[in-house]
Amino acid sequence: MLPHSAKIDKELLFLPYWRFKGMFFSCVSNGINHRIVDVSYQAVQSEYFPISLGLRSQTQKLRFLTPDMEGYFLDTSLPHQKMMQIVEERYDASLPKPIYHWDFIGETLSQIYSPFYVDDKVYDAVLNRPVSPSLPGDFQTKTLPGGHPQWRLRFVPALCPNCGWDLKGQRDSLALNCNNCNSVWYPGKEKLKKLNFAYLPEEGDNITYLPFYRIGADVSGLELNCYADLVKVANLPKVVQKDWEDRPIHFWSPAFKVRPDDFLRFARNLTLSQPDGKWEHEFPKAQIYPVTMPLTEAIESLKLSLASFMKPQRILFPKLQETEIKPKNFLLLFIPFHERAHELTQPAFQLNINKNLLRYARHL
């Protein structure tokens, strides 16, 4: 919920808004377009309240809603499916046609309650300014469906299900590490689930390991079953070797939030490089960047990853609509990056990222 600055004697009315944020990608004739999306919309449709929160959801410090908070909280009447339809229609209408593929990646849908109070008009309780014309005489806030929130935050103990040791992770981590039994755990609906992981050893100082998902998948609608096929689809300047037909390929995707252009670049470079080496199935003795991108979102991005390296695009993009990619296995892998003054670099795979941009991306 948003903070308010209303006087103590004012009875607060909280209106729910849907907030949708994430990355939007679209494959069109001139390539892959992308943008960062952060929009809000009334979850209770009313002409007396603002249609959206504007920039407040990005600039104001939000608080979790708890049952002990005072005020009258309106019930949501706009289902989340309708909110998704509004967002999709808004961005679909702005795209050049034809559209071969589009998707939202790393998206989150949440509700934010914005405070108001009512006198002769509806007043914004953040700025104490009116946001509506004079109200009709029969306008009563209590006639609107609502009440007091009854839900509570539910916590899962951060104890390793395998050995009972304390799990480690940062505030926004989606995966928690157990340094006692070398295991990684991911929250499920009712309990923690174990993730298989490994890291690529690297000698040197000032090394940070960034997490990536390596996903094995079956591709239909396009011949992409081995490394030889990958070289052909990506039109790489290589002479196809006979043994490449027996070499399997994997899709790679960042397991951390990053800007859309960096997300595609990381996924493309690692998928084309097909990193191989002596993987160690324990934690590296260096700094590990947290996992902040869900595996489900990485799986959704596989077709975008394919589109980012297929050439020529004017011939292959139309095949995206009939191409299906079904994941069959995955592994969480930590890749070493060398820390410089302002960036992290991985020269073997031609990857680099500005440290400030990486820090900012955690809020996407």
Short mmCIF file of C-alpha atoms in Angstrom, two decimals:
data_model
loop_
_atom_site.label_atom_id
_atom_site.label_comp_id
_atom_site.label_asym_id
_atom_site.label_seq_id
_atom_site.Cartn_x
_atom_site.Cartn_y
_atom_site.Cartn_z
CA MET A 1 0.00 0.00 0.00
CA LEU A 2 1.02 3.63 -0.52
CA PRO A 3 1.80 5.92 2.45
CA HIS A 4 -0.60 8.76 3.28
CA SER A 5 -0.43 12.20 4.90
CA ALA A 6 -4.11 12.68 5.76
CA LYS A 7 -5.22 14.26 9.03
CA ILE A 8 -5.94 11.91 11.92
CA ASP A 9 -9.69 12.63 11.90
CA LYS A 10 -10.09 11.54 8.28
CA GLU A 11 -11.51 8.09 7.64
CA LEU A 12 -9.35 6.54 4.97
CA LEU A 13 -10.68 4.71 1.95
CA PHE A 14 -8.23 2.43 0.11
CA LEU A 15 -8.76 1.72 -3.58
CA PRO A 16 -6.94 -1.30 -5.07
CA TYR A 17 -4.91 -0.94 -8.26
CA TRP A 18 -3.37 -3.67 -10.36
CA ARG A 19 0.32 -3.14 -11.04
CA PHE A 20 2.02 -4.98 -13.88
CA LYS A 21 5.75 -4.76 -14.51
CA GLY A 22 8.25 -6.74 -16.53
CA MET A 23 10.02 -6.83 -19.89
CA PHE A 24 8.13 -6.84 -23.19
CA PHE A 25 9.67 -8.40 -26.32
CA SER A 26 8.25 -8.58 -29.83
CA CYS A 27 9.63 -10.16 -33.00
CA VAL A 28 8.64 -8.10 -36.04
CA SER A 29 9.97 -7.58 -39.55
CA ASN A 30 12.76 -5.20 -38.50
CA GLY A 31 14.07 -7.38 -35.66
CA ILE A 32 13.34 -7.78 -31.95
CA ASN A 33 11.85 -4.81 -30.13
CA HIS A 34 11.93 -4.61 -26.35
CA ARG A 35 10.97 -2.27 -23.55
CA ILE A 36 10.52 -2.17 -19.78
CA VAL A 37 6.86 -2.13 -18.72
CA ASP A 38 5.49 -0.73 -15.44
CA VAL A 39 1.79 0.16 -15.56
CA SER A 40 -1.11 0.33 -13.12
CA TYR A 41 -4.87 0.27 -13.53
CA GLN A 42 -7.96 0.52 -11.32
CA ALA A 43 -8.95 -2.82 -9.80
CA VAL A 44 -12.31 -1.22 -8.96
CA GLN A 45 -13.70 0.75 -11.87
CA SER A 46 -14.99 4.15 -10.77
CA GLU A 47 -15.23 7.56 -12.39
CA TYR A 48 -14.44 9.30 -9.09
CA PHE A 49 -10.92 7.90 -8.69
CA PRO A 50 -7.78 8.19 -10.87
CA ILE A 51 -7.55 5.52 -13.55
CA SER A 52 -3.95 4.67 -12.60
CA LEU A 53 -1.27 5.40 -10.00
CA GLY A 54 0.99 7.17 -12.48
CA LEU A 55 4.60 7.08 -11.29
CA ARG A 56 3.75 6.62 -7.62
CA SER A 57 4.25 2.87 -7.66
CA GLN A 58 7.83 3.53 -8.77
CA THR A 59 8.68 6.54 -6.60
CA GLN A 60 6.85 5.92 -3.30
CA LYS A 61 8.01 3.50 -0.63
CA LEU A 62 5.46 0.70 -0.42
CA ARG A 63 4.41 -1.22 2.70
CA PHE A 64 2.93 -4.67 3.09
CA LEU A 65 -0.75 -4.65 4.02
CA THR A 66 -1.49 -6.21 7.41
CA PRO A 67 -4.80 -6.85 9.25
CA ASP A 68 -4.06 -4.24 11.94
CA MET A 69 -4.09 -1.31 9.48
CA GLU A 70 -7.05 1.06 9.83
CA GLY A 71 -9.28 2.08 6.96
CA TYR A 72 -11.93 0.77 4.59
CA PHE A 73 -10.44 -1.39 1.84
CA LEU A 74 -12.49 -1.82 -1.32
CA ASP A 75 -12.84 -5.28 -2.82
CA THR A 76 -11.31 -5.98 -6.21
CA SER A 77 -13.87 -6.19 -9.01
CA LEU A 78 -11.56 -6.33 -12.04
CA PRO A 79 -10.15 -9.89 -12.33
CA HIS A 80 -6.45 -10.30 -13.01
CA GLN A 81 -7.21 -11.98 -16.36
CA LYS A 82 -8.91 -8.77 -17.50
CA MET A 83 -5.92 -6.73 -16.35
CA MET A 84 -3.61 -8.93 -18.41
CA GLN A 85 -5.90 -8.47 -21.42
CA ILE A 86 -5.75 -4.67 -21.01
CA VAL A 87 -1.94 -4.73 -20.90
CA GLU A 88 -1.64 -7.07 -23.88
CA GLU A 89 -4.04 -5.04 -26.01
CA ARG A 90 -2.25 -1.80 -25.15
CA TYR A 91 1.13 -3.02 -26.35
CA ASP A 92 -0.14 -5.14 -29.22
CA ALA A 93 -1.83 -2.10 -30.77
CA SER A 94 1.46 -0.18 -30.87
CA LEU A 95 3.45 -2.86 -32.70
CA PRO A 96 4.13 -2.86 -36.45
CA LYS A 97 2.58 -5.78 -38.27
CA PRO A 98 3.16 -8.62 -38.88
CA ILE A 99 4.07 -9.82 -35.38
CA TYR A 100 5.82 -13.19 -35.47
CA HIS A 101 6.13 -13.62 -31.71
CA TRP A 102 5.78 -11.57 -28.53
CA ASP A 103 6.02 -12.24 -24.83
CA PHE A 104 6.39 -10.69 -21.40
CA ILE A 105 9.42 -11.94 -19.46
CA GLY A 106 10.09 -11.53 -15.75
CA GLU A 107 6.65 -10.04 -15.23
CA THR A 108 4.93 -9.63 -11.87
CA LEU A 109 1.30 -8.74 -11.21
CA SER A 110 0.51 -7.26 -7.81
CA GLN A 111 -2.06 -5.11 -6.06
CA ILE A 112 -1.37 -1.72 -4.51
CA TYR A 113 -3.87 0.06 -2.28
CA SER A 114 -3.92 3.83 -2.67
CA PRO A 115 -5.36 5.99 0.17
CA PHE A 116 -8.22 8.48 -0.29
CA TYR A 117 -10.76 10.22 1.92
CA VAL A 118 -14.16 11.73 1.16
CA ASP A 119 -15.62 15.14 2.03
CA ASP A 120 -17.59 16.95 -0.64
CA LYS A 121 -15.14 15.42 -3.11
CA VAL A 122 -12.75 12.49 -3.24
CA TYR A 123 -9.36 13.59 -1.94
CA ASP A 124 -6.00 12.02 -2.61
CA ALA A 125 -4.62 11.22 0.87
CA VAL A 126 -1.02 11.33 -0.35
CA LEU A 127 -1.12 14.99 -1.45
CA ASN A 128 -4.40 16.02 0.28
CA ARG A 129 -5.80 17.31 -3.00
CA PRO A 130 -9.19 16.66 -4.63
CA VAL A 131 -9.21 14.19 -7.51
CA SER A 132 -12.91 14.28 -8.39
CA PRO A 133 -15.66 16.82 -9.02
CA SER A 134 -18.31 17.39 -6.36
CA LEU A 135 -19.90 14.11 -5.35
CA PRO A 136 -23.63 13.39 -5.64
CA GLY A 137 -25.56 13.65 -2.38
CA ASP A 138 -26.25 9.93 -2.20
CA PHE A 139 -22.58 8.91 -2.53
CA GLN A 140 -21.66 6.65 0.39
CA THR A 141 -18.34 4.84 0.63
CA LYS A 142 -19.79 2.12 2.86
CA THR A 143 -22.13 1.06 0.06
CA LEU A 144 -19.10 -0.01 -1.96
CA PRO A 145 -18.11 -3.66 -1.43
CA GLY A 146 -15.17 -3.86 0.93
CA GLY A 147 -14.10 -4.13 4.53
CA HIS A 148 -10.92 -4.95 6.39
CA PRO A 149 -8.13 -7.18 5.05
CA GLN A 150 -7.94 -10.59 6.69
CA TRP A 151 -4.91 -12.08 4.98
CA ARG A 152 -1.49 -12.44 6.55
CA LEU A 153 2.01 -13.03 5.29
CA ARG A 154 2.97 -16.69 5.57
CA PHE A 155 6.58 -17.65 6.14
CA VAL A 156 8.46 -20.83 5.26
CA PRO A 157 11.37 -21.64 7.61
CA ALA A 158 14.70 -21.00 5.89
CA LEU A 159 16.16 -24.30 7.09
CA CYS A 160 17.75 -26.81 4.76
CA PRO A 161 15.32 -29.74 4.29
CA ASN A 162 18.32 -32.00 3.78
CA CYS A 163 20.47 -31.26 6.84
CA GLY A 164 18.58 -28.67 8.90
CA TRP A 165 21.27 -25.98 8.47
CA ASP A 166 20.43 -22.29 8.02
CA LEU A 167 19.88 -21.35 4.38
CA LYS A 168 21.62 -18.26 3.02
CA GLY A 169 20.24 -15.74 0.56
CA GLN A 170 19.71 -12.06 -0.04
CA ARG A 171 16.42 -10.24 0.36
CA ASP A 172 15.37 -10.70 -3.26
CA SER A 173 16.84 -14.19 -3.73
CA LEU A 174 14.58 -16.82 -5.26
CA ALA A 175 17.04 -19.60 -4.43
CA LEU A 176 18.61 -20.21 -1.02
CA ASN A 177 21.98 -21.88 -0.49
CA CYS A 178 23.02 -24.37 2.15
CA ASN A 179 26.76 -24.14 2.69
CA ASN A 180 26.72 -27.16 4.99
CA CYS A 181 25.60 -29.81 2.50
CA ASN A 182 26.24 -27.87 -0.75
CA SER A 183 22.64 -27.64 -1.93
CA VAL A 184 20.37 -25.00 -3.48
CA TRP A 185 16.66 -24.74 -2.64
CA TYR A 186 13.82 -23.09 -4.49
CA PRO A 187 10.43 -22.24 -2.89
CA GLY A 188 7.47 -24.31 -4.06
CA LYS A 189 3.82 -23.91 -3.08
CA GLU A 190 4.12 -25.74 0.24
CA LYS A 191 7.79 -26.58 0.66
CA LEU A 192 11.30 -25.98 -0.65
CA LYS A 193 12.47 -27.87 -3.73
CA LYS A 194 16.05 -28.84 -4.47
CA LEU A 195 17.86 -27.42 -7.51
CA ASN A 196 20.78 -29.14 -9.20
CA PHE A 197 23.66 -26.72 -9.68
CA ALA A 198 27.34 -26.45 -10.58
CA TYR A 199 29.94 -23.77 -11.26
CA LEU A 200 32.75 -23.21 -13.73
CA PRO A 201 36.08 -22.87 -11.87
CA GLU A 202 38.16 -19.77 -12.52
CA GLU A 203 41.46 -18.67 -11.02
CA GLY A 204 42.09 -15.12 -9.91
CA ASP A 205 40.89 -12.49 -7.48
CA ASN A 206 37.81 -10.24 -7.54
CA ILE A 207 35.57 -12.83 -9.18
CA THR A 208 31.77 -12.76 -8.97
CA TYR A 209 29.70 -15.72 -10.11
CA LEU A 210 26.50 -14.88 -11.98
CA PRO A 211 23.74 -17.53 -12.14
CA PHE A 212 22.34 -18.92 -15.40
CA TYR A 213 19.84 -21.60 -16.34
CA ARG A 214 21.03 -24.21 -18.83
CA ILE A 215 17.93 -25.76 -20.37
CA GLY A 216 17.74 -28.83 -22.57
CA ALA A 217 14.71 -28.76 -24.86
CA ASP A 218 13.05 -30.46 -27.82
CA VAL A 219 12.42 -28.13 -30.76
CA SER A 220 9.72 -28.84 -33.35
CA GLY A 221 8.88 -26.82 -36.46
CA LEU A 222 12.57 -26.05 -37.01
CA GLU A 223 15.53 -28.39 -37.33
CA LEU A 224 17.55 -27.68 -34.21
CA ASN A 225 18.60 -30.95 -32.60
CA CYS A 226 22.39 -30.74 -32.38
CA TYR A 227 25.30 -28.32 -32.52
CA ALA A 228 25.56 -28.74 -36.29
CA ASP A 229 21.97 -27.50 -36.61
CA LEU A 230 22.75 -24.57 -34.31
CA VAL A 231 25.64 -23.49 -36.54
CA LYS A 232 23.33 -23.58 -39.57
CA VAL A 233 20.38 -21.78 -37.95
CA ALA A 234 22.63 -19.03 -36.55
CA ASN A 235 24.62 -18.87 -39.81
CA LEU A 236 27.88 -19.01 -37.86
CA PRO A 237 31.14 -18.67 -39.84
CA LYS A 238 32.16 -22.27 -39.16
CA VAL A 239 32.60 -25.39 -41.24
CA VAL A 240 30.23 -28.03 -39.86
CA GLN A 241 32.09 -31.05 -38.49
CA LYS A 242 30.68 -34.58 -38.65
CA ASP A 243 30.87 -35.16 -34.89
CA TRP A 244 28.81 -32.02 -34.24
CA GLU A 245 25.72 -33.99 -35.29
CA ASP A 246 26.13 -36.04 -32.10
CA ARG A 247 26.77 -33.03 -29.86
CA PRO A 248 23.62 -31.95 -27.96
CA ILE A 249 22.81 -28.29 -27.42
CA HIS A 250 21.28 -26.34 -24.56
CA PHE A 251 19.55 -23.01 -24.31
CA TRP A 252 20.99 -20.58 -21.79
CA SER A 253 19.14 -17.85 -19.93
CA PRO A 254 20.12 -15.40 -17.17
CA ALA A 255 18.84 -16.47 -13.75
CA PHE A 256 18.94 -12.85 -12.59
CA LYS A 257 17.05 -9.72 -13.55
CA VAL A 258 18.74 -7.53 -16.11
CA ARG A 259 17.71 -4.97 -18.74
CA PRO A 260 15.97 -6.38 -21.85
CA ASP A 261 18.88 -5.80 -24.24
CA ASP A 262 21.35 -7.37 -21.81
CA PHE A 263 18.97 -10.28 -21.20
CA LEU A 264 18.90 -11.13 -24.90
CA ARG A 265 22.64 -10.61 -25.32
CA PHE A 266 23.54 -12.89 -22.42
CA ALA A 267 21.13 -15.60 -23.59
CA ARG A 268 22.33 -15.39 -27.21
CA ASN A 269 26.07 -15.38 -26.50
CA LEU A 270 25.97 -18.29 -24.08
CA THR A 271 23.63 -20.36 -26.26
CA LEU A 272 25.93 -19.86 -29.25
CA SER A 273 29.05 -20.51 -27.16
CA GLN A 274 27.64 -23.68 -25.56
CA PRO A 275 29.97 -23.44 -22.53
CA ASP A 276 31.65 -26.68 -21.65
CA GLY A 277 34.28 -27.56 -19.12
CA LYS A 278 34.94 -29.21 -15.82
CA TRP A 279 31.94 -28.21 -13.76
CA GLU A 280 32.24 -28.39 -9.98
CA HIS A 281 29.14 -29.44 -8.05
CA GLU A 282 29.73 -27.30 -4.99
CA PHE A 283 29.77 -23.60 -4.17
CA PRO A 284 32.72 -21.54 -5.38
CA LYS A 285 34.86 -19.76 -2.81
CA ALA A 286 33.92 -16.37 -4.22
CA GLN A 287 30.99 -13.97 -4.27
CA ILE A 288 27.78 -15.42 -5.73
CA TYR A 289 25.15 -13.14 -7.25
CA PRO A 290 21.58 -14.07 -6.18
CA VAL A 291 19.05 -15.88 -8.36
CA THR A 292 16.30 -13.32 -9.01
CA MET A 293 14.70 -14.59 -12.24
CA PRO A 294 12.24 -17.51 -11.92
CA LEU A 295 12.91 -20.67 -13.91
CA THR A 296 9.42 -20.43 -15.43
CA GLU A 297 10.33 -17.07 -16.98
CA ALA A 298 13.57 -18.48 -18.38
CA ILE A 299 11.55 -21.25 -20.04
CA GLU A 300 9.14 -18.68 -21.52
CA SER A 301 12.10 -16.83 -23.03
CA LEU A 302 13.44 -19.79 -25.05
CA LYS A 303 11.72 -18.79 -28.29
CA LEU A 304 13.02 -15.22 -27.89
CA SER A 305 16.51 -16.62 -27.39
CA LEU A 306 16.10 -18.62 -30.59
CA ALA A 307 14.88 -15.53 -32.45
CA SER A 308 17.88 -13.52 -31.24
CA PHE A 309 20.41 -15.65 -33.14
CA MET A 310 18.52 -17.15 -36.11
CA LYS A 311 19.64 -15.79 -39.49
CA PRO A 312 18.48 -14.58 -41.91
CA GLN A 313 15.59 -13.21 -39.88
CA ARG A 314 13.41 -12.30 -42.87
CA ILE A 315 13.29 -15.98 -43.84
CA LEU A 316 13.29 -17.65 -40.43
CA PHE A 317 11.12 -15.26 -38.36
CA PRO A 318 7.86 -16.45 -40.03
CA LYS A 319 8.70 -19.97 -38.76
CA LEU A 320 8.53 -18.80 -35.14
CA GLN A 321 4.74 -19.10 -35.08
CA GLU A 322 4.88 -22.81 -35.85
CA THR A 323 7.97 -23.53 -33.74
CA GLU A 324 7.48 -25.17 -30.34
CA ILE A 325 10.16 -25.54 -27.68
CA LYS A 326 9.48 -28.03 -24.89
CA PRO A 327 11.96 -28.06 -21.97
CA LYS A 328 13.06 -31.47 -20.74
CA ASN A 329 15.82 -30.73 -18.20
CA PHE A 330 17.63 -27.82 -16.62
CA LEU A 331 20.63 -27.00 -14.47
CA LEU A 332 21.54 -23.89 -12.48
CA LEU A 333 25.09 -22.92 -13.41
CA PHE A 334 27.33 -20.19 -12.01
CA ILE A 335 29.63 -18.48 -14.53
CA PRO A 336 32.69 -16.50 -13.30
CA PHE A 337 32.91 -12.78 -14.10
CA HIS A 338 35.94 -10.63 -13.36
CA GLU A 339 35.18 -7.48 -11.41
CA ARG A 340 36.62 -4.28 -12.84
CA ALA A 341 36.19 -0.70 -11.64
CA HIS A 342 32.77 -0.21 -13.23
CA GLU A 343 31.77 -3.52 -14.77
CA LEU A 344 31.80 -7.30 -14.63
CA THR A 345 33.42 -9.04 -17.59
CA GLN A 346 33.54 -12.58 -18.95
CA PRO A 347 35.97 -12.46 -21.91
CA ALA A 348 35.65 -16.13 -22.92
CA PHE A 349 31.98 -15.62 -23.84
CA GLN A 350 32.27 -11.92 -24.75
CA LEU A 351 30.01 -10.78 -21.93
CA ASN A 352 30.15 -7.68 -19.79
CA ILE A 353 27.73 -5.61 -17.76
CA ASN A 354 27.93 -2.31 -15.90
CA LYS A 355 27.72 -2.85 -12.15
CA ASN A 356 25.38 0.10 -11.61
CA LEU A 357 22.98 -1.15 -14.28
CA LEU A 358 23.06 -4.60 -12.72
CA ARG A 359 22.20 -3.08 -9.34
CA TYR A 360 19.35 -1.06 -10.87
CA ALA A 361 17.97 -4.13 -12.66
CA ARG A 362 17.19 -5.81 -9.34
CA HIS A 363 14.20 -3.45 -9.07
CA LEU A 364 12.75 -4.28 -12.49
#
